[in-house]
């Protein structure tokens, strides 16, 4: 018997040919809390999903308590004693706290009825452990997000797990709840349970963990005992990426004309008092970690979500009503993060997608679309953006590669010749070759005098493409860095949430 | 390599794949000519086209709604209320003495009812966010109830007779049999033009496939949905004019059989019930097929009850085959690209 | 810092949706009893309950389907179909021994057969919805048409007597109608299934989020099929009882019952969008409200066509209330 609870050797994983994990070796000792951190896209979630049975690895081996381990489903992982607490909650709001805790395995009596006494009493114990202000009979719909997260955690703890994976568990917890959770983690550790704790909050990681592993670009960038490494060294490890991507270089000038100005925008709890300006010819990066509110900001700017407060000026015009069609009228375009559900008509041909926005301009007074003009514009866009498609009139967008799909989205907007571009993760799911083309498209847009807001989780591409970078953290802009001062460490530090303010 | 014959073959195949109803229609038409006595007579074929005409009009309207993934149950009641209200204007109202005035007014009333009900449906779906199938169920009950109540108030029987002779021209009376057919063709052409050539049609398809992406692309989602519900209502109103003229009386039972035939025509034609795929070309074939079936079975002495069973079965079969075709496409799609996570 | 721990939905809208129905019922009772002194008598109240019971049983079944985000508009047609079949069996000589026809054995046999038929109809509906991913209202619209057509072919649109079921459907134990007892039994049993069994809780979970349920390892399809089976069984039971009350099955029997059933379920707080609703008190209060309106209108000598209009208005208002705040696609 070794002292290792879980060992991974040479684990690889690729999505549509793009490698995400390049042969990881990784060990979790019995009874330790191992912190895992890294930038967005470093491969943390993929790794944990493989351990939790959500995804299957392409190559490599896993050993769990000296037995080979290769789960095919989350249920198998659970059976082997691995509990995975996802960041995304998996609770049913119309059921009670107790019912949610037992939803995947109710204890029943002889008549098939749920043993209500039993689930109530066990749920009560779990509630008492964190002294949550609920009863087992409270409906989850009546709980705040923080409490819901604690319920989710309690649910996982009920399963007698030997290994528990926490994925960003504290994002919506109050400081009191957070302390209770940390206390429990300590208790669990004393009972000999091993834990993997994924977080961006370095302070928490240092407080909780015995060792800290940093992931970078699908590789382990180093594992050290928490006592032997400083916060600065950790950040250095997270960002020390080699520059594998080459960026196009283009001569362009930034004018003084402000094309988009936002003043004190607020939306729910996700966008808190954001002000920004975009100038003609300028590419402004917006960096932030997952959940910082970048997508929400873009949606508020484009009127997909209605702002609660603040002003928006497009092309020197104060917008009274912000809606997508009003913004398009104001010469703006929005390329969404999720192109499948928000960008494209996946089951329609390329042509139908390309002309979606432009068609309104190619229409006579009777509402008839000029088919010849439309075909010409489509052909032009396909040529300009080098979209690789055989027959645009019949080939479905869903049959294209990720990069080509994204180019269709660009085409849809570029045809309209807008001056303001909001790009939300435009290179997500796009392979390396096509990325370069997309960067060229973006640069070219700026050269022709457009203002671009480029949202990304990848510092590298922002630094390669942008003229300045704004950093967003928990709904606020926390920094602005001009091109001359680009520095990965500094930017990441601005994006990392500090000690909880609550 | 470019091979014209294989190119042509591919084209034919793609039409068949797109519209599986087409070969079915051809085969059953030939079958009816060969196997059904009296089918291939001038009188019956004329009858066939006449029967198709009001069904085509009402089905074109419904196609718009189904393209948005919705449904409109209220069309039958529009048909009914339109029929009795129109007949009232022409036969019993003070205007009845002057057909030159009463007929246009009646037609306006009938189509106006469709417009109004369609508007209510559209606003219920967009403003109250009600699913169209219940919103239109409710309006169907209300409007249908109004029709029966209205008839019982103005007439001792369940129908209103005494319409002006001129009006029957719209129903294809005697040598004017081409009138309703021409109207139906005009409506179909207009619908086709609307769907395939105008911006509105482009919006209907886009919103049917992906309302969220459409909204972000600046399309007026709500206005379009109201528009298509109104279209459906107005088409039902027009169909009511023609059906009333053909029957010669305003009847409160006019819509009874119509709904099933209409929805069957649209779905069997191949318009996908989850929205965004299909169109009035499909619906035309669906209408011709369903009417053919109705006509031929009628000649064979098969009654409406059997027709109900057949139509229900056909709706299920075509919905099932749509699923099977799509799921095969979905399978290759999934295989082609794993998630981007 | 104050943390908002327990979120309480506030505002008059939520009050309206949860308690409004009691207020409406109370108001109606007052109006009707002012309009007709016979309305609020023990006899009439028992009559209302007796009228409400058969359809109430069907409402219970509908609640199951609605909770799983489905809908079944074939209820009326399957009531007609099974009652016709039952009538034929009861009338045809030789199918079952003549002696049985007059006593409990015949009724039991017919009842058993009908419930089996109901289960089969529900199973087919459920399979079409889950395996072929066809929209529930399309599936049940089509099966409704098939059932209605088949029933009419069997009966030849003639009225079929089902007097043998009269004792069961119209009989009383003391002052209490049999059907009311049956209704109460069904209510208690089904409420228990919904609240206290794994199946009930899983169905609720599916209605809340089918995706989450799938991820949790709940057998989504199987549970949804079961909900249609329950609806089929209870719907046909309701049909038999209702036919027994009338004494015969005419061609129009059952027509429009699906609207009554759905509107009663929705009025009782069951959502069309799944995952929200109850049998006690929801389904009960819903059907009592609908029956009260119908009974009251009848006592005020309203034209029968007004019923249809009122029914439509009820369903419209109920669904409109249910749909407010719904965040989904507009279809």
Coordinates of N, CA and C in Angstrom, one line a residue, chain A residues 77-170:
Chain A
X77 N -17.9 6.8 -11.1 CA -17.0 7.5 -10.3 C -17.5 7.6 -8.9
X78 N -18.8 7.9 -8.8 CA -19.4 8.1 -7.4 C -19.3 6.7 -6.7
X79 N -19.6 5.6 -7.4 CA -19.5 4.3 -6.8 C -18.1 4.0 -6.3
X80 N -17.1 4.5 -7.0 CA -15.7 4.3 -6.6 C -15.3 5.2 -5.4
X81 N -16.2 6.1 -5.0 CA -15.9 6.9 -3.9 C -15.3 8.3 -4.3
X82 N -15.6 8.7 -5.5 CA -15.2 10.1 -5.9 C -16.4 11.0 -6.0
X83 N -16.4 12.1 -5.2 CA -17.5 13.0 -5.2 C -17.0 14.3 -5.9
X84 N -17.7 14.8 -6.9 CA -17.3 15.9 -7.7 C -18.4 17.0 -7.4
X85 N -17.9 18.1 -6.8 CA -18.9 19.2 -6.6 C -18.6 20.3 -7.7
X86 N -19.6 20.3 -8.7 CA -19.4 21.2 -9.8 C -19.7 22.6 -9.4
X87 N -19.1 23.5 -10.2 CA -19.4 24.9 -10.0 C -20.8 25.2 -10.3
X88 N -21.3 24.5 -11.4 CA -22.7 24.7 -11.8 C -23.6 23.8 -10.9
X89 N -24.5 24.4 -10.3 CA -25.3 23.6 -9.4 C -26.3 22.7 -10.1
X90 N -26.5 21.5 -9.4 CA -27.4 20.5 -10.0 C -28.5 20.2 -9.1
X91 N -29.2 21.2 -8.7 CA -30.3 21.0 -7.7 C -31.6 21.2 -8.4
X92 N -32.7 20.6 -7.9 CA -34.0 20.8 -8.4 C -34.7 21.8 -7.5
X93 N -35.1 22.9 -8.0 CA -35.6 24.0 -7.2 C -37.0 23.7 -6.6
X94 N -37.7 22.8 -7.3 CA -39.1 22.5 -6.8 C -39.1 21.4 -5.7
X95 N -38.0 20.9 -5.4 CA -37.9 19.8 -4.3 C -37.3 20.4 -3.0
X96 N -37.4 19.7 -2.0 CA -36.9 20.2 -0.7 C -35.4 19.9 -0.6
X97 N -34.8 20.5 0.4 CA -33.4 20.3 0.7 C -33.1 18.8 0.9
X98 N -33.9 18.2 1.7 CA -33.7 16.8 2.0 C -33.9 15.9 0.8
X99 N -34.9 16.2 0.0 CA -35.1 15.4 -1.2 C -34.0 15.6 -2.2
X100 N -33.5 16.8 -2.3 CA -32.4 17.0 -3.2 C -31.1 16.2 -2.8
X101 N -30.9 16.1 -1.5 CA -29.7 15.4 -1.0 C -29.8 13.9 -1.4
X102 N -31.0 13.4 -1.6 CA -31.1 12.0 -1.8 C -31.7 11.6 -3.2
X103 N -31.7 12.6 -4.1 CA -32.5 12.4 -5.3 C -31.9 11.2 -6.1
X104 N -30.6 10.9 -6.1 CA -30.1 9.8 -6.9 C -30.1 8.5 -6.1
X105 N -30.7 8.4 -4.9 CA -30.8 7.2 -4.2 C -31.6 7.3 -2.9
X106 N -32.9 7.4 -3.1 CA -33.8 7.5 -2.0 C -33.8 6.2 -1.2
X107 N -33.7 6.3 0.1 CA -33.9 5.1 0.9 C -35.4 4.8 1.0
X108 N -35.9 3.6 0.7 CA -37.3 3.3 0.6 C -37.7 2.2 1.6
X109 N -39.0 2.2 2.0 CA -39.5 1.1 2.8 C -40.0 0.0 1.9
X110 N -40.6 -1.0 2.5 CA -41.0 -2.1 1.8 C -42.0 -1.8 0.7
X111 N -42.8 -0.7 0.9 CA -43.9 -0.4 -0.1 C -43.4 0.5 -1.2
X112 N -42.1 0.7 -1.2 CA -41.5 1.6 -2.3 C -41.7 3.1 -2.0
X113 N -42.1 3.4 -0.7 CA -42.3 4.8 -0.4 C -40.9 5.3 0.2
X114 N -40.7 6.6 0.1 CA -39.5 7.1 0.6 C -39.5 7.1 2.1
X115 N -38.4 6.7 2.7 CA -38.3 6.7 4.1 C -38.0 8.1 4.6
X116 N -39.2 8.8 4.8 CA -39.1 10.3 5.1 C -38.3 10.6 6.3
X117 N -38.6 9.8 7.4 CA -37.9 10.1 8.7 C -36.4 10.0 8.5
X118 N -36.0 9.0 7.7 CA -34.5 8.8 7.6 C -33.9 10.0 6.8
X119 N -34.5 10.4 5.7 CA -33.9 11.4 4.9 C -33.9 12.7 5.7
X120 N -35.0 12.9 6.4 CA -35.1 14.2 7.2 C -34.0 14.2 8.2
X121 N -33.8 13.1 8.9 CA -32.8 13.2 10.0 C -31.4 13.3 9.5
X122 N -31.1 12.6 8.4 CA -29.8 12.7 7.8 C -29.5 14.1 7.3
X123 N -30.6 14.6 6.6 CA -30.4 16.0 6.1 C -30.2 17.0 7.2
X124 N -31.0 16.7 8.3 CA -30.8 17.7 9.4 C -29.4 17.7 9.9
X125 N -28.8 16.5 10.0 CA -27.4 16.4 10.5 C -26.5 17.2 9.5
X126 N -26.7 17.0 8.2 CA -25.9 17.7 7.2 C -26.0 19.2 7.4
X127 N -27.3 19.6 7.6 CA -27.5 21.0 7.8 C -26.9 21.6 9.0
X128 N -26.9 20.8 10.1 CA -26.3 21.2 11.4 C -24.8 21.4 11.3
X129 N -24.2 20.5 10.4 CA -22.8 20.6 10.3 C -22.3 22.0 9.9
X130 N -23.1 22.6 8.9 CA -22.7 23.9 8.5 C -23.6 25.0 9.1
X131 N -24.4 24.6 10.1 CA -25.4 25.4 10.7 C -26.1 26.3 9.6
X132 N -26.7 25.7 8.6 CA -27.4 26.4 7.6 C -28.7 26.9 8.1
X133 N -29.2 28.1 7.7 CA -30.5 28.6 8.2 C -31.6 28.0 7.4
X134 N -31.7 26.7 7.3 CA -32.8 26.0 6.6 C -33.3 24.8 7.3
X135 N -34.4 24.3 6.9 CA -34.9 23.0 7.5 C -34.8 22.0 6.3
X136 N -34.8 20.7 6.7 CA -34.8 19.7 5.6 C -36.0 19.9 4.6
X137 N -37.1 20.5 5.1 CA -38.3 20.6 4.3 C -38.4 21.9 3.5
X138 N -37.3 22.7 3.6 CA -37.3 24.0 2.8 C -37.2 23.7 1.3
X139 N -38.0 24.4 0.5 CA -37.8 24.2 -0.9 C -36.5 24.9 -1.4
X140 N -35.8 24.3 -2.3 CA -34.6 24.9 -2.8 C -34.9 26.3 -3.5
X141 N -36.0 26.4 -4.1 CA -36.4 27.6 -4.8 C -36.3 28.8 -3.8
X142 N -36.5 28.6 -2.5 CA -36.5 29.7 -1.6 C -35.2 30.0 -1.0
X143 N -34.1 29.4 -1.5 CA -32.8 29.6 -1.0 C -31.9 30.5 -1.8
X144 N -31.0 31.2 -1.2 CA -30.1 32.0 -2.0 C -29.0 31.1 -2.6
X145 N -28.3 31.7 -3.6 CA -27.4 30.9 -4.3 C -26.3 30.3 -3.4
X146 N -25.9 31.1 -2.4 CA -24.9 30.6 -1.5 C -25.3 29.4 -0.7
X147 N -26.5 29.5 -0.2 CA -27.0 28.3 0.6 C -27.2 27.1 -0.4
X148 N -27.6 27.4 -1.6 CA -27.8 26.3 -2.5 C -26.5 25.6 -2.7
X149 N -25.4 26.4 -2.8 CA -24.1 25.7 -3.0 C -23.7 24.9 -1.8
X150 N -24.1 25.4 -0.6 CA -23.8 24.6 0.6 C -24.6 23.3 0.6
X151 N -25.8 23.4 0.1 CA -26.7 22.1 0.0 C -26.0 21.1 -0.9
X152 N -25.5 21.7 -2.1 CA -24.9 20.8 -3.1 C -23.7 20.1 -2.4
X153 N -22.9 20.9 -1.7 CA -21.7 20.3 -1.0 C -22.1 19.3 0.0
X154 N -23.1 19.6 0.8 CA -23.6 18.6 1.8 C -24.0 17.3 1.1
X155 N -24.7 17.5 0.0 CA -25.2 16.3 -0.8 C -24.0 15.4 -1.2
X156 N -23.0 16.0 -1.7 CA -21.8 15.2 -2.1 C -21.2 14.6 -0.9
X157 N -21.1 15.3 0.3 CA -20.5 14.7 1.4 C -21.2 13.5 2.0
X158 N -22.5 13.4 1.7 CA -23.3 12.3 2.2 C -22.9 11.0 1.6
X159 N -22.2 11.0 0.5 CA -22.0 9.8 -0.3 C -20.8 9.0 0.2
X160 N -20.2 9.3 1.4 CA -19.1 8.6 1.9 C -17.9 8.6 0.9
X161 N -17.6 9.8 0.4 CA -16.6 9.8 -0.6 C -15.2 9.6 0.0
X162 N -14.3 9.0 -0.8 CA -12.9 8.9 -0.3 C -12.1 10.1 -0.9
X163 N -12.6 10.5 -2.0 CA -11.9 11.7 -2.7 C -13.0 12.7 -3.0
X164 N -12.8 13.9 -2.7 CA -13.7 15.0 -3.1 C -13.1 16.0 -3.9
X165 N -13.7 16.3 -5.0 CA -13.2 17.4 -5.9 C -14.1 18.6 -5.7
X166 N -13.5 19.7 -5.4 CA -14.2 21.0 -5.3 C -13.8 21.9 -6.5
X167 N -14.8 22.3 -7.3 CA -14.5 23.2 -8.4 C -15.0 24.5 -8.1
X168 N -14.1 25.5 -7.8 CA -14.5 26.8 -7.4 C -15.7 26.9 -6.5
X169 N -15.6 26.3 -5.3 CA -16.8 26.2 -4.5 C -17.2 27.5 -3.8
X170 N -16.4 28.4 -3.7 CA -16.7 29.6 -2.9 C -17.3 30.8 -3.7

